[in-house]
XYZ file of C-alpha atoms in Angstrom:
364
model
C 96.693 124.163 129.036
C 93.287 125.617 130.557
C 90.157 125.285 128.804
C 87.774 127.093 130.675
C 87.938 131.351 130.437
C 85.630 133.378 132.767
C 84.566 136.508 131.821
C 82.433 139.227 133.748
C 80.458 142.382 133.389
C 81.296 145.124 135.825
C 78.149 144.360 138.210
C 78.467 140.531 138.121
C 82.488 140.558 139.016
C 81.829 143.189 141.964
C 79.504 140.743 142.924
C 82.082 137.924 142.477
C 84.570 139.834 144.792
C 81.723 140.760 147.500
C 80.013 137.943 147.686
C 81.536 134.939 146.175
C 79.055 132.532 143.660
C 76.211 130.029 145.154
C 73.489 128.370 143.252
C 71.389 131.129 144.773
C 72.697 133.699 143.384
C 71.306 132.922 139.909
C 69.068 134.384 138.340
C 68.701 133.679 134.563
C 70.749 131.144 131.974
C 70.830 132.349 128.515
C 71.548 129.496 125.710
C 72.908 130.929 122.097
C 71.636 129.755 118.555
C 74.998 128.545 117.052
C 73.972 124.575 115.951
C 76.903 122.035 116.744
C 79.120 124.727 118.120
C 76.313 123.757 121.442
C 77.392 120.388 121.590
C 80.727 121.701 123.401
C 78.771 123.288 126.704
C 77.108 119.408 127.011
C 79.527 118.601 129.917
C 79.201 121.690 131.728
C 75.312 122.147 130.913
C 75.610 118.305 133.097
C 77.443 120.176 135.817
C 75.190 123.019 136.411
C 71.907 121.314 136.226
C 72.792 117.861 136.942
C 74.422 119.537 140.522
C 75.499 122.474 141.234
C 72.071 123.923 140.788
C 70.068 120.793 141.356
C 68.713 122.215 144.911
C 68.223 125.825 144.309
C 65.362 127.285 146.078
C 64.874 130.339 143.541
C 63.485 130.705 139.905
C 65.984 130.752 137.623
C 65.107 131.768 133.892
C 65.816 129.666 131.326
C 66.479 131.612 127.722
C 66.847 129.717 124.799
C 67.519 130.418 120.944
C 67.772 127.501 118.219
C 69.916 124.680 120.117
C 69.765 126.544 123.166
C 66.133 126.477 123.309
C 66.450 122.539 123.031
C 69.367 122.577 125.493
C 67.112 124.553 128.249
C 64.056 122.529 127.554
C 66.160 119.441 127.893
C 67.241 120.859 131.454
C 64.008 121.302 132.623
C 63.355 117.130 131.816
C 63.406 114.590 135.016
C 66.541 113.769 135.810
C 68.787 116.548 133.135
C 71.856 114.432 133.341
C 70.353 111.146 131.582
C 68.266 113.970 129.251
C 71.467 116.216 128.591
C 73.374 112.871 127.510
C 70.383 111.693 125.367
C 70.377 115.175 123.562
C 74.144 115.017 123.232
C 74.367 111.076 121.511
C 71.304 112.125 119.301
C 72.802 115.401 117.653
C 75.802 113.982 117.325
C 74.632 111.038 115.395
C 71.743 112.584 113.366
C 71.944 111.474 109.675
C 69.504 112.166 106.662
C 69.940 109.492 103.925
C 69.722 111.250 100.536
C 66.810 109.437 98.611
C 68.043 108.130 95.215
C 68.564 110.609 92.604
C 68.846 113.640 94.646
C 72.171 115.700 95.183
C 70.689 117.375 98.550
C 67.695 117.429 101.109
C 65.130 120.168 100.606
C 64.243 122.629 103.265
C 60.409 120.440 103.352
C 62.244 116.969 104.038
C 64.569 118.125 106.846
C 61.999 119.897 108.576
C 59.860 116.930 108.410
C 62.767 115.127 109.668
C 63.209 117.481 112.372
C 59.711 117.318 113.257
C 59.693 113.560 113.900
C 63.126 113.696 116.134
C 61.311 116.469 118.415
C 58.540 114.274 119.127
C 60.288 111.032 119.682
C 62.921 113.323 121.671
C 60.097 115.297 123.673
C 56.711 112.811 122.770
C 55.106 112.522 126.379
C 57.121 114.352 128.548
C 56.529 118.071 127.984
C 54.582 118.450 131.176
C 58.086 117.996 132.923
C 59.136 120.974 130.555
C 56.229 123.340 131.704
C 55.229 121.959 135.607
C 59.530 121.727 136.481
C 58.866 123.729 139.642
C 62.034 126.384 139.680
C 62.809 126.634 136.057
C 61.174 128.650 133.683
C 61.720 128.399 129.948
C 61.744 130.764 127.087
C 61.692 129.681 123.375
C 62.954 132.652 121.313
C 61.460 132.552 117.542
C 61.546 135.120 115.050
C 58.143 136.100 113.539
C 58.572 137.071 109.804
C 56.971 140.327 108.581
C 56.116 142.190 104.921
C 57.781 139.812 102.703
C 58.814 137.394 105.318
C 55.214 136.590 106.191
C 55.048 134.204 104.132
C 57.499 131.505 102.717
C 58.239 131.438 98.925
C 60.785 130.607 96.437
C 61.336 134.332 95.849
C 59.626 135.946 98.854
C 62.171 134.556 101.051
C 65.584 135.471 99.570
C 64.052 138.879 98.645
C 62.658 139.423 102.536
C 66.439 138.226 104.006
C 67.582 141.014 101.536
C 65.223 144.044 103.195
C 66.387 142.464 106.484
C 69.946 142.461 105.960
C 69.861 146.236 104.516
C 67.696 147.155 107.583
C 69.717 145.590 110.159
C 72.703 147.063 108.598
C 71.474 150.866 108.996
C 70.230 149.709 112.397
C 69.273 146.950 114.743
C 66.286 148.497 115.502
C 65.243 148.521 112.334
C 65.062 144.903 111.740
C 62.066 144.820 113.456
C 60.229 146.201 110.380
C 60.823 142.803 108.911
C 61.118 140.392 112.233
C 59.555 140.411 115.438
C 60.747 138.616 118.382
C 58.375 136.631 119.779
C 58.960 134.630 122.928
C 57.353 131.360 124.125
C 56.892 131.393 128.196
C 56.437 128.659 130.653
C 53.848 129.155 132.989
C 55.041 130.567 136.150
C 54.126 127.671 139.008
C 51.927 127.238 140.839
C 49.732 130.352 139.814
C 49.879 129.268 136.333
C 49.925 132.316 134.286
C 52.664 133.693 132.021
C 56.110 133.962 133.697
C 57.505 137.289 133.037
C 60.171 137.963 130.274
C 63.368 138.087 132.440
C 64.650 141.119 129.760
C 63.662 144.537 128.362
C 62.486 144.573 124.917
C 62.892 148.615 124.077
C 65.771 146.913 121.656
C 63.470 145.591 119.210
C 59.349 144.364 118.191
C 58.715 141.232 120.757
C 55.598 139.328 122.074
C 55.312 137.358 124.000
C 52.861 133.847 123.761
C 52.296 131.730 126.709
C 53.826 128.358 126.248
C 51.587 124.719 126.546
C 51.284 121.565 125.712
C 49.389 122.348 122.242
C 52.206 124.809 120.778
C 55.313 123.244 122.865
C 56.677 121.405 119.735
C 55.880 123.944 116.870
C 57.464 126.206 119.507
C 60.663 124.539 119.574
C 60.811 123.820 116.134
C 60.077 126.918 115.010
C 63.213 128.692 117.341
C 65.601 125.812 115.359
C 64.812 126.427 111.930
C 67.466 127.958 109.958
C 66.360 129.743 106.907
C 67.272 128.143 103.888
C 67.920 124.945 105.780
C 64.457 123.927 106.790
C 60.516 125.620 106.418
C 59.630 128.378 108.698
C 56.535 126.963 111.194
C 53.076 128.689 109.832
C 50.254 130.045 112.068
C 51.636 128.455 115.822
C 48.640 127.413 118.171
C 47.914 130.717 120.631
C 50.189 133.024 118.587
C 49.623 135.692 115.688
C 49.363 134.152 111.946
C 52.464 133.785 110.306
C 55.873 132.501 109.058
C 58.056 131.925 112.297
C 62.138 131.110 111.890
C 64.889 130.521 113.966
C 65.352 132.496 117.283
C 68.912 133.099 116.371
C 67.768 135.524 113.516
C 66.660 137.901 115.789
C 68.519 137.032 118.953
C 72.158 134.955 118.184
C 73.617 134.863 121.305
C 70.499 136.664 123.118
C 72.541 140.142 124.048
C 69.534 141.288 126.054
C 69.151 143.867 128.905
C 68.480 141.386 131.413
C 66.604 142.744 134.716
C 68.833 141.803 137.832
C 67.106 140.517 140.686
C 68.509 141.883 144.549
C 68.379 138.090 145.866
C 69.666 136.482 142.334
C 71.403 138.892 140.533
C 74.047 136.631 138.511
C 73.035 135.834 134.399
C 75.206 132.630 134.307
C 76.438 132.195 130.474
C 77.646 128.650 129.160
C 78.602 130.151 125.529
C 81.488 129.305 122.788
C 82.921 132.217 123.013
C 83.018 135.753 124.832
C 81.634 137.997 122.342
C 77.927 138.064 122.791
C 75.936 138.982 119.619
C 73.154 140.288 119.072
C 71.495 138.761 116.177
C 72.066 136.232 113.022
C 72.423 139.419 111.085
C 74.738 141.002 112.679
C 77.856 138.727 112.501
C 79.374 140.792 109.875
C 79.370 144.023 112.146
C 82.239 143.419 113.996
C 81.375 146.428 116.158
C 77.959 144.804 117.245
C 80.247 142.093 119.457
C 81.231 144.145 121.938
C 80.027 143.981 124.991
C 77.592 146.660 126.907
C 75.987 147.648 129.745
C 73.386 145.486 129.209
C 75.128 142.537 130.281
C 76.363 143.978 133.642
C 75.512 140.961 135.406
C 76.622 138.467 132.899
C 79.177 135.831 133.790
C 80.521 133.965 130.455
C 81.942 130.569 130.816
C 83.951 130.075 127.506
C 86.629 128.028 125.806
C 90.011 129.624 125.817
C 90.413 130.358 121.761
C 94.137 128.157 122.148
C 92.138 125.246 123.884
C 89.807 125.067 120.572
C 92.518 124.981 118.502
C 93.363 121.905 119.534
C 90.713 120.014 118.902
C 89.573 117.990 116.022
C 90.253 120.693 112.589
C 91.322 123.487 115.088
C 87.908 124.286 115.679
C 84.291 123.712 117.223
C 81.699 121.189 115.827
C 80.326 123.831 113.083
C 77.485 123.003 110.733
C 80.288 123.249 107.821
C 80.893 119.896 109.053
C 78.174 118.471 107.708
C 79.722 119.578 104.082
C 82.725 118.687 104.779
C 81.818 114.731 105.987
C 78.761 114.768 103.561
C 77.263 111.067 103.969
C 80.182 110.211 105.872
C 78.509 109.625 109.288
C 80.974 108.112 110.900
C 84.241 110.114 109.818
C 82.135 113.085 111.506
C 80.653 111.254 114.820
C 84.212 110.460 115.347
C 85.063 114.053 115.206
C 82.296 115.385 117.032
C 82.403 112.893 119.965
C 86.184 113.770 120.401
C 85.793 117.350 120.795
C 82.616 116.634 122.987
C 84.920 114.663 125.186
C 87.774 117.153 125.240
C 85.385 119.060 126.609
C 84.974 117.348 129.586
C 87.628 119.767 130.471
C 86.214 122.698 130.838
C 83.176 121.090 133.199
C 86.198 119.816 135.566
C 88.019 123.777 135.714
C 84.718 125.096 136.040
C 83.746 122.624 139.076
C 86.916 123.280 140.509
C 86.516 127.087 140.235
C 83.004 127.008 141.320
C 83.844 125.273 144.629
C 86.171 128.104 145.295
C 85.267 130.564 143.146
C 88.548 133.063 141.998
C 87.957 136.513 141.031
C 91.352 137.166 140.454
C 90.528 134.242 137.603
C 87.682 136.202 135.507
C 88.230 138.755 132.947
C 86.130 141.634 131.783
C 84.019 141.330 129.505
């Protein structure tokens, strides 16, 4: 059975047929919120940054939401292969010990948690991150507004409400309760903000120039999941507030990317081939369809039959973590067999990309 699916926008597979695919031809790498369902792109993430793009002369864009901001920072480390397989073994074996007593963690103690693996993860190496001299990075965080300002035992459940019922009438109107706001690399060797590699006429955005001094509240900020850990307050450099996970605004970071003539190609390592938009919107089925925003997208995706044979039929999901409870290693087991399963779809894809098929990718 295959693994690996391909799928393309109209633009990107005209491209495919014209021109084939080099590392040149990149221009941006978009990397979904989604938790342990990111741990199955590890062997592939290897591939492209570990190799295939390892000498490409051009900037490529780095766009990252929850995990995928950790994925892309990760890739911008000294040597990514070592880094990618570091990020891999300590997801996969994270573990909170329940203090005596208590029945679950609160939101404070797993964002402290969190906190502390970031810095021994990242602690003395985010200059690579920021100086890497092709790829730039962008954190994606969502910046709470009116009631989602501020955290608070009733504040927050009563914001997510007004945010659900506003998404639901319309996307746009979300961003009368959440504002994307984007963290930005410098752009070497000039050294001021790189550009966002997107339009943002879809919804409220800023973007903050990304250093040393907000790097980690950055990152931590993109990965925490309402509910399951504390929003960041008042990040260095950006406006006062409440800031969640990236995925609230931006799931699987649907964007209108801007093509470049000279690297046209937004190469997509995702879980699936619907891209959408936001947290909010996974219950509007009609939100996953695709659009001509992503024209120049190229997915890279498990076939749906290839993840039903893994471990439970499905991906790593944080359900897991319910379903194992303090049983660490009943789920490592689990999670490090699907992760080497999908070894698979890095081989397909290596093979494909060293003659790449159009007659192999589907539309989008």
């Amino acid at each position: 059975m295959r693994a690996l699916r391909l799928y393309a926008g109209p633009l990107a597979l005209q491209h495919l047929r014209d021109h084939g695919l080099r590392p040149d031809h990149v221009g941006v790498i978009p990397a979904a919120a989604g938790g342990p369902k990111g741990l199955i792109l590890g062997p592939i993430d290897r591939l492209l940054f570990g190799h295939w793009l390892r000498d490409a002369p051009q900037t490529i864009h780095l766009i990252g939401a929850s995990i995928g901001a950790w994925r892309m920072g990760t890739a911008c480390l000294r040597d990514p292969v070592a880094a990618l397989e570091r990020l891999e073994h300590d997801y996969i074996h994270q573990h909170f010990e329940l203090p005596p007593g208590q029945r679950r963690l609160t939101a404070q103690q797993v964002s402290e948690a969190f906190s502390a693996n970031l810095q021994a993860f990242y602690g003395g190496r985010v200059d690579e991150v920021l100086q890497h001299p092709r790829w730039r990075l962008h954190i994606v965080t969502s910046r709470g507004l009116r009631l989602l300002a501020r955290d608070g035992r009733w504040r927050t459940p009563l914001g997510y409400m007004g945010a659900f019922a506003a998404n639901a009438l319309h996307r746009r109107a979300l961003g009368g309760w959440m504002e994307r706001v984007v963290f930005s690399a410098p752009d070497a060797p000039l050294g001021g903000v790189s550009a966002l590699p997107f339009g943002t006429q879809d919804l409220r955005t800023r973007q903050i120039p990304l250093g040393p001094g907000n790097f980690m509240p950055a990152m931590q900020a993109s990965c925490s999941i309402p509910f399951v850990l504390r929003p960041v307050a008042d990040i260095p450099g950006a406006p006062q507030g409440t800031y969640w996970d990236g995925g609230i605004t931006d799931y699987h970071l649907h964007l209108r990317y801007h093509a470049r003539p000279e690297a046209p190609i937004v190469l997509y390592p995702h879980f699936q081939k619907a891209v959408v938009p936001g947290w909010l919107d996974k219950a509007w089925k009609r939100r996953h369809r695709s659009s001509d925003a992503l024209d120049h997208m190229l997915v890279l995706a498990p076939d749906p039959a290839w993840v039903r044979t893994l471990p439970n039929g499905k991906l790593p999901d944080r359900t897991d973590f319910q379903r194992y409870g303090q049983d660490l290693g009943a789920r490592v087991a689990v999670w490090q067999a699907a992760v080497k399963a999908a070894q698979q779809l890095a081989d397909e894809l290596g093979e494909w990309l060293a003659r790449p098929d159009p007659s192999r990718v589907e539309a989008l």
